[in-house]
mmCIF file of N, CA and C in Angstrom:
data_model
loop_
_atom_site.group_PDB
_atom_site.id
_atom_site.type_symbol
_atom_site.label_atom_id
_atom_site.label_comp_id
_atom_site.label_asym_id
_atom_site.label_seq_id
_atom_site.Cartn_x
_atom_site.Cartn_y
_atom_site.Cartn_z
ATOM 1 N N GLN A 122 -58.308 209.696 41.621
ATOM 2 C CA GLN A 122 -59.313 209.902 40.844
ATOM 3 C C GLN A 122 -59.016 209.196 39.621
ATOM 4 N N VAL A 123 -60.299 208.858 38.650
ATOM 5 C CA VAL A 123 -60.427 208.260 37.217
ATOM 6 C C VAL A 123 -61.105 209.009 37.027
ATOM 7 N N ARG A 124 -61.065 209.132 35.416
ATOM 8 C CA ARG A 124 -60.514 210.084 34.270
ATOM 9 C C ARG A 124 -60.635 209.363 33.362
ATOM 10 N N LEU A 125 -62.097 209.570 32.025
ATOM 11 C CA LEU A 125 -62.929 209.698 31.365
ATOM 12 C C LEU A 125 -62.457 210.021 30.498
ATOM 13 N N VAL A 126 -61.654 209.577 28.989
ATOM 14 C CA VAL A 126 -62.016 210.604 28.409
ATOM 15 C C VAL A 126 -62.445 209.914 26.397
ATOM 16 N N GLU A 127 -63.712 210.439 26.032
ATOM 17 C CA GLU A 127 -64.145 209.957 24.507
ATOM 18 C C GLU A 127 -63.484 210.699 23.858
ATOM 19 N N SER A 128 -63.901 209.594 22.703
ATOM 20 C CA SER A 128 -63.328 210.727 21.208
ATOM 21 C C SER A 128 -64.219 209.959 20.346
ATOM 22 N N GLY A 129 -64.725 210.519 18.882
ATOM 23 C CA GLY A 129 -65.314 210.495 17.828
ATOM 24 C C GLY A 129 -65.810 210.386 17.459
ATOM 25 N N GLY A 130 -67.058 211.067 18.513
ATOM 26 C CA GLY A 130 -68.401 211.074 17.892
ATOM 27 C C GLY A 130 -67.985 212.396 16.156
ATOM 28 N N GLY A 131 -69.507 212.881 15.978
ATOM 29 C CA GLY A 131 -69.383 213.971 15.530
ATOM 30 C C GLY A 131 -70.735 212.912 14.095
ATOM 31 N N LEU A 132 -71.152 213.953 12.944
ATOM 32 C CA LEU A 132 -72.392 214.219 12.412
ATOM 33 C C LEU A 132 -72.359 212.621 11.319
ATOM 34 N N VAL A 133 -73.124 212.033 10.694
ATOM 35 C CA VAL A 133 -73.411 211.143 9.807
ATOM 36 C C VAL A 133 -74.757 211.190 9.677
ATOM 37 N N GLN A 134 -73.969 210.756 7.729
ATOM 38 C CA GLN A 134 -75.480 210.399 7.879
ATOM 39 C C GLN A 134 -76.152 208.957 8.142
ATOM 40 N N ALA A 135 -77.374 208.936 7.542
ATOM 41 C CA ALA A 135 -78.613 207.065 8.417
ATOM 42 C C ALA A 135 -77.733 205.655 7.411
ATOM 43 N N GLY A 136 -77.763 205.660 8.138
ATOM 44 C CA GLY A 136 -77.026 204.749 7.549
ATOM 45 C C GLY A 136 -75.269 204.438 7.499
ATOM 46 N N GLY A 137 -75.019 205.588 8.323
ATOM 47 C CA GLY A 137 -73.192 205.454 7.603
ATOM 48 C C GLY A 137 -72.697 204.861 9.409
ATOM 49 N N SER A 138 -71.163 204.380 9.787
ATOM 50 C CA SER A 138 -70.951 204.081 10.529
ATOM 51 C C SER A 138 -69.594 205.619 11.637
ATOM 52 N N LEU A 139 -69.535 205.480 12.926
ATOM 53 C CA LEU A 139 -68.958 205.982 13.286
ATOM 54 C C LEU A 139 -68.085 204.929 14.704
ATOM 55 N N ARG A 140 -67.075 204.726 15.392
ATOM 56 C CA ARG A 140 -66.862 205.126 16.381
ATOM 57 C C ARG A 140 -65.863 205.255 17.001
ATOM 58 N N LEU A 141 -66.718 205.531 18.527
ATOM 59 C CA LEU A 141 -66.375 205.946 19.921
ATOM 60 C C LEU A 141 -64.922 205.881 21.083
ATOM 61 N N SER A 142 -64.581 205.996 20.865
ATOM 62 C CA SER A 142 -63.220 205.241 22.160
ATOM 63 C C SER A 142 -63.264 206.497 23.460
ATOM 64 N N CYS A 143 -62.832 205.515 25.248
ATOM 65 C CA CYS A 143 -63.056 205.538 25.479
ATOM 66 C C CYS A 143 -61.875 205.707 26.392
ATOM 67 N N ALA A 144 -60.478 206.631 27.124
ATOM 68 C CA ALA A 144 -59.604 206.224 27.932
ATOM 69 C C ALA A 144 -59.618 206.281 29.176
ATOM 70 N N ALA A 145 -59.338 205.466 29.959
ATOM 71 C CA ALA A 145 -60.044 205.483 31.652
ATOM 72 C C ALA A 145 -58.148 205.941 31.770
ATOM 73 N N SER A 146 -58.031 207.184 33.123
ATOM 74 C CA SER A 146 -56.628 207.497 33.179
ATOM 75 C C SER A 146 -56.609 207.620 34.837
ATOM 76 N N GLY A 147 -55.661 208.334 35.315
ATOM 77 C CA GLY A 147 -55.489 208.016 36.449
ATOM 78 C C GLY A 147 -55.076 207.154 37.500
ATOM 79 N N ARG A 148 -54.792 208.441 38.931
ATOM 80 C CA ARG A 148 -53.996 206.796 39.568
ATOM 81 C C ARG A 148 -55.042 205.031 39.801
ATOM 82 N N ILE A 149 -54.877 204.396 38.390
ATOM 83 C CA ILE A 149 -55.919 202.825 39.287
ATOM 84 C C ILE A 149 -55.874 202.225 39.917
ATOM 85 N N LEU A 150 -56.850 201.457 41.181
ATOM 86 C CA LEU A 150 -56.656 200.342 41.055
ATOM 87 C C LEU A 150 -57.019 198.881 40.879
ATOM 88 N N SER A 151 -57.944 199.869 40.311
ATOM 89 C CA SER A 151 -59.107 198.763 39.817
ATOM 90 C C SER A 151 -59.967 199.612 38.656
ATOM 91 N N ILE A 152 -60.132 198.291 37.369
ATOM 92 C CA ILE A 152 -61.532 198.703 36.343
ATOM 93 C C ILE A 152 -62.182 197.752 36.543
ATOM 94 N N ASP A 153 -63.737 197.488 37.209
ATOM 95 C CA ASP A 153 -64.365 196.657 37.149
ATOM 96 C C ASP A 153 -65.365 197.068 35.027
ATOM 97 N N ALA A 154 -66.519 196.658 35.460
ATOM 98 C CA ALA A 154 -66.971 197.306 33.931
ATOM 99 C C ALA A 154 -67.144 198.419 33.098
ATOM 100 N N MET A 155 -66.842 198.582 32.251
ATOM 101 C CA MET A 155 -67.052 199.598 31.865
ATOM 102 C C MET A 155 -67.995 199.757 30.512
ATOM 103 N N GLY A 156 -69.114 200.535 30.393
ATOM 104 C CA GLY A 156 -69.510 200.862 29.338
ATOM 105 C C GLY A 156 -70.066 202.906 28.193
ATOM 106 N N TRP A 157 -71.370 202.484 27.629
ATOM 107 C CA TRP A 157 -71.375 203.682 27.012
ATOM 108 C C TRP A 157 -72.430 204.238 27.538
ATOM 109 N N TYR A 158 -73.712 204.824 27.386
ATOM 110 C CA TYR A 158 -74.703 205.233 28.397
ATOM 111 C C TYR A 158 -74.725 206.544 27.108
ATOM 112 N N ARG A 159 -75.965 206.631 26.609
ATOM 113 C CA ARG A 159 -76.718 207.190 26.023
ATOM 114 C C ARG A 159 -77.616 208.610 26.693
ATOM 115 N N GLN A 160 -77.781 209.975 26.079
ATOM 116 C CA GLN A 160 -78.718 211.191 26.461
ATOM 117 C C GLN A 160 -79.170 212.304 25.226
ATOM 118 N N ALA A 161 -80.579 211.673 24.682
ATOM 119 C CA ALA A 161 -80.781 212.552 23.943
ATOM 120 C C ALA A 161 -81.930 213.742 23.943
ATOM 121 N N PRO A 162 -81.833 214.843 23.503
ATOM 122 C CA PRO A 162 -82.457 215.735 24.553
ATOM 123 C C PRO A 162 -83.974 215.472 24.218
ATOM 124 N N GLY A 163 -84.396 215.819 26.271
ATOM 125 C CA GLY A 163 -85.256 215.699 27.045
ATOM 126 C C GLY A 163 -85.806 214.495 27.249
ATOM 127 N N LYS A 164 -84.838 213.266 26.595
ATOM 128 C CA LYS A 164 -85.143 211.814 27.177
ATOM 129 C C LYS A 164 -83.854 211.633 28.096
ATOM 130 N N GLN A 165 -84.214 210.079 29.301
ATOM 131 C CA GLN A 165 -83.591 210.209 30.389
ATOM 132 C C GLN A 165 -82.482 209.234 29.528
ATOM 133 N N ARG A 166 -80.706 209.531 30.451
ATOM 134 C CA ARG A 166 -79.548 208.482 29.899
ATOM 135 C C ARG A 166 -79.687 206.924 30.186
ATOM 136 N N GLU A 167 -79.733 205.947 29.149
ATOM 137 C CA GLU A 167 -79.716 204.929 29.297
ATOM 138 C C GLU A 167 -78.453 204.115 28.217
ATOM 139 N N LEU A 168 -78.714 202.926 29.419
ATOM 140 C CA LEU A 168 -78.198 202.173 28.585
ATOM 141 C C LEU A 168 -77.725 201.669 27.159
ATOM 142 N N VAL A 169 -76.648 202.115 26.276
ATOM 143 C CA VAL A 169 -75.991 201.502 24.813
ATOM 144 C C VAL A 169 -75.906 200.276 25.206
ATOM 145 N N ALA A 170 -74.250 200.016 25.766
ATOM 146 C CA ALA A 170 -73.754 198.957 25.535
ATOM 147 C C ALA A 170 -72.786 198.247 27.171
ATOM 148 N N SER A 171 -71.984 197.392 27.107
ATOM 149 C CA SER A 171 -71.383 197.645 28.813
ATOM 150 C C SER A 171 -70.702 196.187 28.392
ATOM 151 N N ILE A 172 -69.023 195.812 28.255
ATOM 152 C CA ILE A 172 -68.312 195.122 29.040
ATOM 153 C C ILE A 172 -68.097 194.654 29.977
ATOM 154 N N THR A 173 -67.584 193.976 30.763
ATOM 155 C CA THR A 173 -66.993 193.417 32.247
ATOM 156 C C THR A 173 -65.867 193.517 31.731
ATOM 157 N N SER A 174 -64.913 193.733 32.766
ATOM 158 C CA SER A 174 -63.468 192.909 32.439
ATOM 159 C C SER A 174 -63.333 191.591 31.479
ATOM 160 N N ASP A 175 -63.907 190.638 32.534
ATOM 161 C CA ASP A 175 -63.842 189.654 31.772
ATOM 162 C C ASP A 175 -64.145 189.122 30.341
ATOM 163 N N GLY A 176 -64.800 191.002 29.643
ATOM 164 C CA GLY A 176 -65.748 190.486 28.545
ATOM 165 C C GLY A 176 -66.923 190.813 28.068
ATOM 166 N N VAL A 177 -67.746 189.934 28.834
ATOM 167 C CA VAL A 177 -68.890 190.013 27.996
ATOM 168 C C VAL A 177 -69.804 191.086 28.459
ATOM 169 N N THR A 178 -70.515 190.765 26.910
ATOM 170 C CA THR A 178 -71.190 191.779 26.666
ATOM 171 C C THR A 178 -72.632 191.852 27.315
ATOM 172 N N ASN A 179 -73.661 193.318 26.886
ATOM 173 C CA ASN A 179 -75.037 193.426 27.625
ATOM 174 C C ASN A 179 -75.158 194.791 26.559
ATOM 175 N N TYR A 180 -76.122 194.752 25.326
ATOM 176 C CA TYR A 180 -76.592 195.192 24.153
ATOM 177 C C TYR A 180 -78.175 195.829 25.459
ATOM 178 N N ALA A 181 -77.832 197.414 24.142
ATOM 179 C CA ALA A 181 -79.359 197.570 24.447
ATOM 180 C C ALA A 181 -79.801 197.228 22.848
ATOM 181 N N VAL A 182 -81.670 197.114 23.696
ATOM 182 C CA VAL A 182 -81.976 196.093 22.414
ATOM 183 C C VAL A 182 -82.725 196.963 21.095
ATOM 184 N N ALA A 183 -82.358 198.276 21.543
ATOM 185 C CA ALA A 183 -82.055 199.087 19.445
ATOM 186 C C ALA A 183 -80.867 199.564 19.158
ATOM 187 N N VAL A 184 -80.322 198.729 20.172
ATOM 188 C CA VAL A 184 -78.255 198.677 19.411
ATOM 189 C C VAL A 184 -78.384 197.355 19.123
ATOM 190 N N LYS A 185 -78.828 196.409 19.397
ATOM 191 C CA LYS A 185 -78.229 195.353 18.829
ATOM 192 C C LYS A 185 -78.291 194.621 17.733
ATOM 193 N N GLY A 186 -77.477 194.410 17.239
ATOM 194 C CA GLY A 186 -76.906 193.780 15.730
ATOM 195 C C GLY A 186 -76.312 194.881 14.887
ATOM 196 N N ARG A 187 -76.546 196.227 15.337
ATOM 197 C CA ARG A 187 -75.481 197.603 14.777
ATOM 198 C C ARG A 187 -74.526 198.116 15.737
ATOM 199 N N PHE A 188 -74.275 197.544 16.708
ATOM 200 C CA PHE A 188 -73.407 198.250 17.899
ATOM 201 C C PHE A 188 -72.684 197.261 18.032
ATOM 202 N N THR A 189 -70.808 197.030 18.615
ATOM 203 C CA THR A 189 -70.569 196.588 19.088
ATOM 204 C C THR A 189 -68.777 197.245 20.035
ATOM 205 N N ILE A 190 -69.569 196.875 21.286
ATOM 206 C CA ILE A 190 -68.183 197.203 22.206
ATOM 207 C C ILE A 190 -67.278 196.138 22.812
ATOM 208 N N SER A 191 -66.184 196.897 22.322
ATOM 209 C CA SER A 191 -64.978 196.310 23.195
ATOM 210 C C SER A 191 -64.174 196.940 24.085
ATOM 211 N N ARG A 192 -62.583 196.069 24.523
ATOM 212 C CA ARG A 192 -62.474 196.314 24.972
ATOM 213 C C ARG A 192 -61.034 195.534 25.195
ATOM 214 N N ASP A 193 -59.446 197.097 25.812
ATOM 215 C CA ASP A 193 -58.467 196.551 25.389
ATOM 216 C C ASP A 193 -57.784 196.797 27.128
ATOM 217 N N ASN A 194 -57.783 195.457 27.550
ATOM 218 C CA ASN A 194 -56.954 196.574 29.019
ATOM 219 C C ASN A 194 -55.722 196.882 29.532
ATOM 220 N N ALA A 195 -55.722 196.080 27.980
ATOM 221 C CA ALA A 195 -53.767 197.061 29.036
ATOM 222 C C ALA A 195 -53.276 198.564 28.302
ATOM 223 N N LYS A 196 -54.752 198.802 27.376
ATOM 224 C CA LYS A 196 -54.813 200.043 27.798
ATOM 225 C C LYS A 196 -56.374 200.941 28.096
ATOM 226 N N ASN A 197 -56.508 200.163 29.423
ATOM 227 C CA ASN A 197 -58.554 200.398 29.225
ATOM 228 C C ASN A 197 -58.434 201.333 29.662
ATOM 229 N N THR A 198 -59.203 201.059 27.886
ATOM 230 C CA THR A 198 -59.646 201.285 27.396
ATOM 231 C C THR A 198 -60.957 200.912 26.189
ATOM 232 N N ILE A 199 -61.849 201.485 26.106
ATOM 233 C CA ILE A 199 -63.358 200.519 25.803
ATOM 234 C C ILE A 199 -63.492 201.017 24.350
ATOM 235 N N TYR A 200 -64.094 200.363 23.159
ATOM 236 C CA TYR A 200 -64.421 201.259 21.636
ATOM 237 C C TYR A 200 -66.169 200.471 21.323
ATOM 238 N N LEU A 201 -66.614 201.357 20.695
ATOM 239 C CA LEU A 201 -68.237 201.227 20.578
ATOM 240 C C LEU A 201 -67.706 201.437 18.770
ATOM 241 N N GLN A 202 -68.296 200.037 18.666
ATOM 242 C CA GLN A 202 -68.049 200.160 17.017
ATOM 243 C C GLN A 202 -69.576 200.297 16.281
ATOM 244 N N MET A 203 -70.304 201.771 15.990
ATOM 245 C CA MET A 203 -72.121 201.897 15.596
ATOM 246 C C MET A 203 -72.064 201.674 14.239
ATOM 247 N N ASN A 204 -72.614 200.685 14.087
ATOM 248 C CA ASN A 204 -73.258 200.887 12.353
ATOM 249 C C ASN A 204 -74.134 201.190 11.866
ATOM 250 N N SER A 205 -74.646 200.832 10.527
ATOM 251 C CA SER A 205 -76.140 201.517 10.408
ATOM 252 C C SER A 205 -76.970 202.168 11.362
ATOM 253 N N LEU A 206 -76.210 203.439 11.892
ATOM 254 C CA LEU A 206 -76.496 204.787 12.549
ATOM 255 C C LEU A 206 -78.114 205.490 11.763
ATOM 256 N N LYS A 207 -79.206 205.375 12.446
ATOM 257 C CA LYS A 207 -80.775 205.849 12.552
ATOM 258 C C LYS A 207 -80.564 207.310 13.178
ATOM 259 N N PRO A 208 -81.460 208.144 12.775
ATOM 260 C CA PRO A 208 -81.367 209.858 13.829
ATOM 261 C C PRO A 208 -81.899 209.446 14.390
ATOM 262 N N GLU A 209 -82.345 207.609 14.978
ATOM 263 C CA GLU A 209 -82.872 208.140 17.149
ATOM 264 C C GLU A 209 -81.346 207.802 17.333
ATOM 265 N N ASP A 210 -80.249 207.713 16.890
ATOM 266 C CA ASP A 210 -79.535 207.232 18.153
ATOM 267 C C ASP A 210 -78.602 208.606 17.756
ATOM 268 N N THR A 211 -79.005 209.570 17.330
ATOM 269 C CA THR A 211 -78.682 210.265 18.079
ATOM 270 C C THR A 211 -78.547 211.490 19.643
ATOM 271 N N ALA A 212 -77.161 211.638 19.700
ATOM 272 C CA ALA A 212 -77.270 211.565 21.350
ATOM 273 C C ALA A 212 -76.440 211.721 22.060
ATOM 274 N N ILE A 213 -76.227 212.484 23.326
ATOM 275 C CA ILE A 213 -74.245 212.867 23.263
ATOM 276 C C ILE A 213 -73.931 211.466 24.143
ATOM 277 N N TYR A 214 -72.739 210.371 24.168
ATOM 278 C CA TYR A 214 -72.744 209.147 24.183
ATOM 279 C C TYR A 214 -71.909 209.850 25.631
ATOM 280 N N TYR A 215 -72.328 208.931 26.212
ATOM 281 C CA TYR A 215 -71.082 209.088 27.930
ATOM 282 C C TYR A 215 -70.161 208.008 27.654
ATOM 283 N N CYS A 216 -69.502 207.921 27.897
ATOM 284 C CA CYS A 216 -68.549 206.670 28.651
ATOM 285 C C CYS A 216 -67.984 206.659 30.418
ATOM 286 N N ASN A 217 -68.715 206.022 30.820
ATOM 287 C CA ASN A 217 -69.278 205.075 31.899
ATOM 288 C C ASN A 217 -67.974 204.191 33.070
ATOM 289 N N THR A 218 -67.426 204.131 33.859
ATOM 290 C CA THR A 218 -66.767 202.679 34.301
ATOM 291 C C THR A 218 -67.265 202.240 36.237
ATOM 292 N N ASN A 219 -67.406 201.275 36.870
ATOM 293 C CA ASN A 219 -67.064 201.413 37.800
ATOM 294 C C ASN A 219 -65.565 201.244 37.745
ATOM 295 N N SER A 220 -64.464 202.016 38.958
ATOM 296 C CA SER A 220 -63.628 201.504 39.194
ATOM 297 C C SER A 220 -63.325 202.617 40.479
ATOM 298 N N GLN A 221 -61.775 202.138 40.750
ATOM 299 C CA GLN A 221 -61.590 201.836 41.986
ATOM 300 C C GLN A 221 -60.198 203.177 41.758
ATOM 301 N N SER A 222 -59.906 204.230 42.316
ATOM 302 C CA SER A 222 -58.268 205.134 41.859
ATOM 303 C C SER A 222 -57.877 205.024 43.920
ATOM 304 N N ASP A 223 -56.776 205.524 43.490
ATOM 305 C CA ASP A 223 -56.075 205.065 45.163
ATOM 306 C C ASP A 223 -56.605 206.109 45.923
ATOM 307 N N SER A 224 -57.663 207.162 45.410
ATOM 308 C CA SER A 224 -58.360 208.365 46.675
ATOM 309 C C SER A 224 -59.522 207.037 47.261
ATOM 310 N N ASP A 225 -59.865 205.881 46.441
ATOM 311 C CA ASP A 225 -61.159 205.544 46.721
ATOM 312 C C ASP A 225 -61.245 204.144 47.747
ATOM 313 N N PHE A 226 -62.282 204.444 48.938
ATOM 314 C CA PHE A 226 -62.419 203.244 49.639
ATOM 315 C C PHE A 226 -63.089 201.579 48.722
ATOM 316 N N PHE A 227 -63.728 202.314 47.655
ATOM 317 C CA PHE A 227 -64.704 200.926 46.954
ATOM 318 C C PHE A 227 -64.930 201.823 45.339
ATOM 319 N N SER A 228 -64.980 200.142 45.219
ATOM 320 C CA SER A 228 -65.367 201.092 43.030
ATOM 321 C C SER A 228 -66.504 201.899 43.121
ATOM 322 N N ARG A 229 -66.800 202.906 42.477
ATOM 323 C CA ARG A 229 -67.292 204.099 41.993
ATOM 324 C C ARG A 229 -68.224 203.776 41.403
ATOM 325 N N PRO A 230 -69.554 204.371 40.947
ATOM 326 C CA PRO A 230 -68.996 204.857 39.253
ATOM 327 C C PRO A 230 -68.132 206.442 38.747
ATOM 328 N N TYR A 231 -67.887 206.348 37.693
ATOM 329 C CA TYR A 231 -67.410 207.516 37.326
ATOM 330 C C TYR A 231 -67.049 207.388 35.868
ATOM 331 N N TRP A 232 -68.033 209.718 35.255
ATOM 332 C CA TRP A 232 -68.382 209.201 33.692
ATOM 333 C C TRP A 232 -67.670 209.937 33.005
ATOM 334 N N GLY A 233 -67.830 209.967 31.534
ATOM 335 C CA GLY A 233 -66.320 211.375 30.654
ATOM 336 C C GLY A 233 -67.483 212.542 30.776
ATOM 337 N N GLN A 234 -66.776 213.144 30.014
ATOM 338 C CA GLN A 234 -67.698 214.255 30.106
ATOM 339 C C GLN A 234 -68.554 214.311 28.816
ATOM 340 N N GLY A 235 -69.084 212.946 28.091
ATOM 341 C CA GLY A 235 -69.633 212.671 26.825
ATOM 342 C C GLY A 235 -68.690 213.577 25.698
ATOM 343 N N THR A 236 -69.615 212.514 24.142
ATOM 344 C CA THR A 236 -68.901 213.478 22.755
ATOM 345 C C THR A 236 -70.729 213.224 22.248
ATOM 346 N N GLN A 237 -70.614 213.881 20.886
ATOM 347 C CA GLN A 237 -71.521 213.913 20.723
ATOM 348 C C GLN A 237 -71.469 213.754 19.567
ATOM 349 N N VAL A 238 -72.961 212.408 19.681
ATOM 350 C CA VAL A 238 -73.181 211.959 17.841
ATOM 351 C C VAL A 238 -74.666 212.724 16.947
ATOM 352 N N ALA A 239 -74.960 212.244 16.116
ATOM 353 C CA ALA A 239 -75.670 213.293 15.421
ATOM 354 C C ALA A 239 -75.616 212.277 13.934
ATOM 355 N N VAL A 240 -76.907 211.966 13.798
ATOM 356 C CA VAL A 240 -77.146 211.157 12.832
ATOM 357 C C VAL A 240 -78.385 211.512 11.836
ATOM 358 N N SER A 241 -78.293 212.415 10.848
ATOM 359 C CA SER A 241 -79.045 213.133 9.571
ATOM 360 C C SER A 241 -79.956 211.949 8.721
ATOM 361 N N SER A 242 -80.592 212.871 8.436
ATOM 362 C CA SER A 242 -82.255 211.380 7.457
ATOM 363 C C SER A 242 -81.719 211.720 6.170
#
């Protein structure tokens, strides 16, 4: 199994910044793409940003130019630097990866437990 542990959420005022971290651990054979999703109350979970093992990034239109995803392959960790936060960024942020552990036949999705981000106006 692959375990994802997120950290860095919290309460911030509009215009402020937060940095999320997500570390993958376990008996990992390979890690492919990693990314961040978020889910606001009453809404569906949506992709925020993703990054491949080669460092190719993808962002949701709503966060492009404000959020930056990065990856440290040596530490199996990704980060999400969130600047110019808006109240509409308030959500639970989930880390996601397509990875293969030594108990998996193929790479499959894994999810973290989520970290709350709240932005006050």
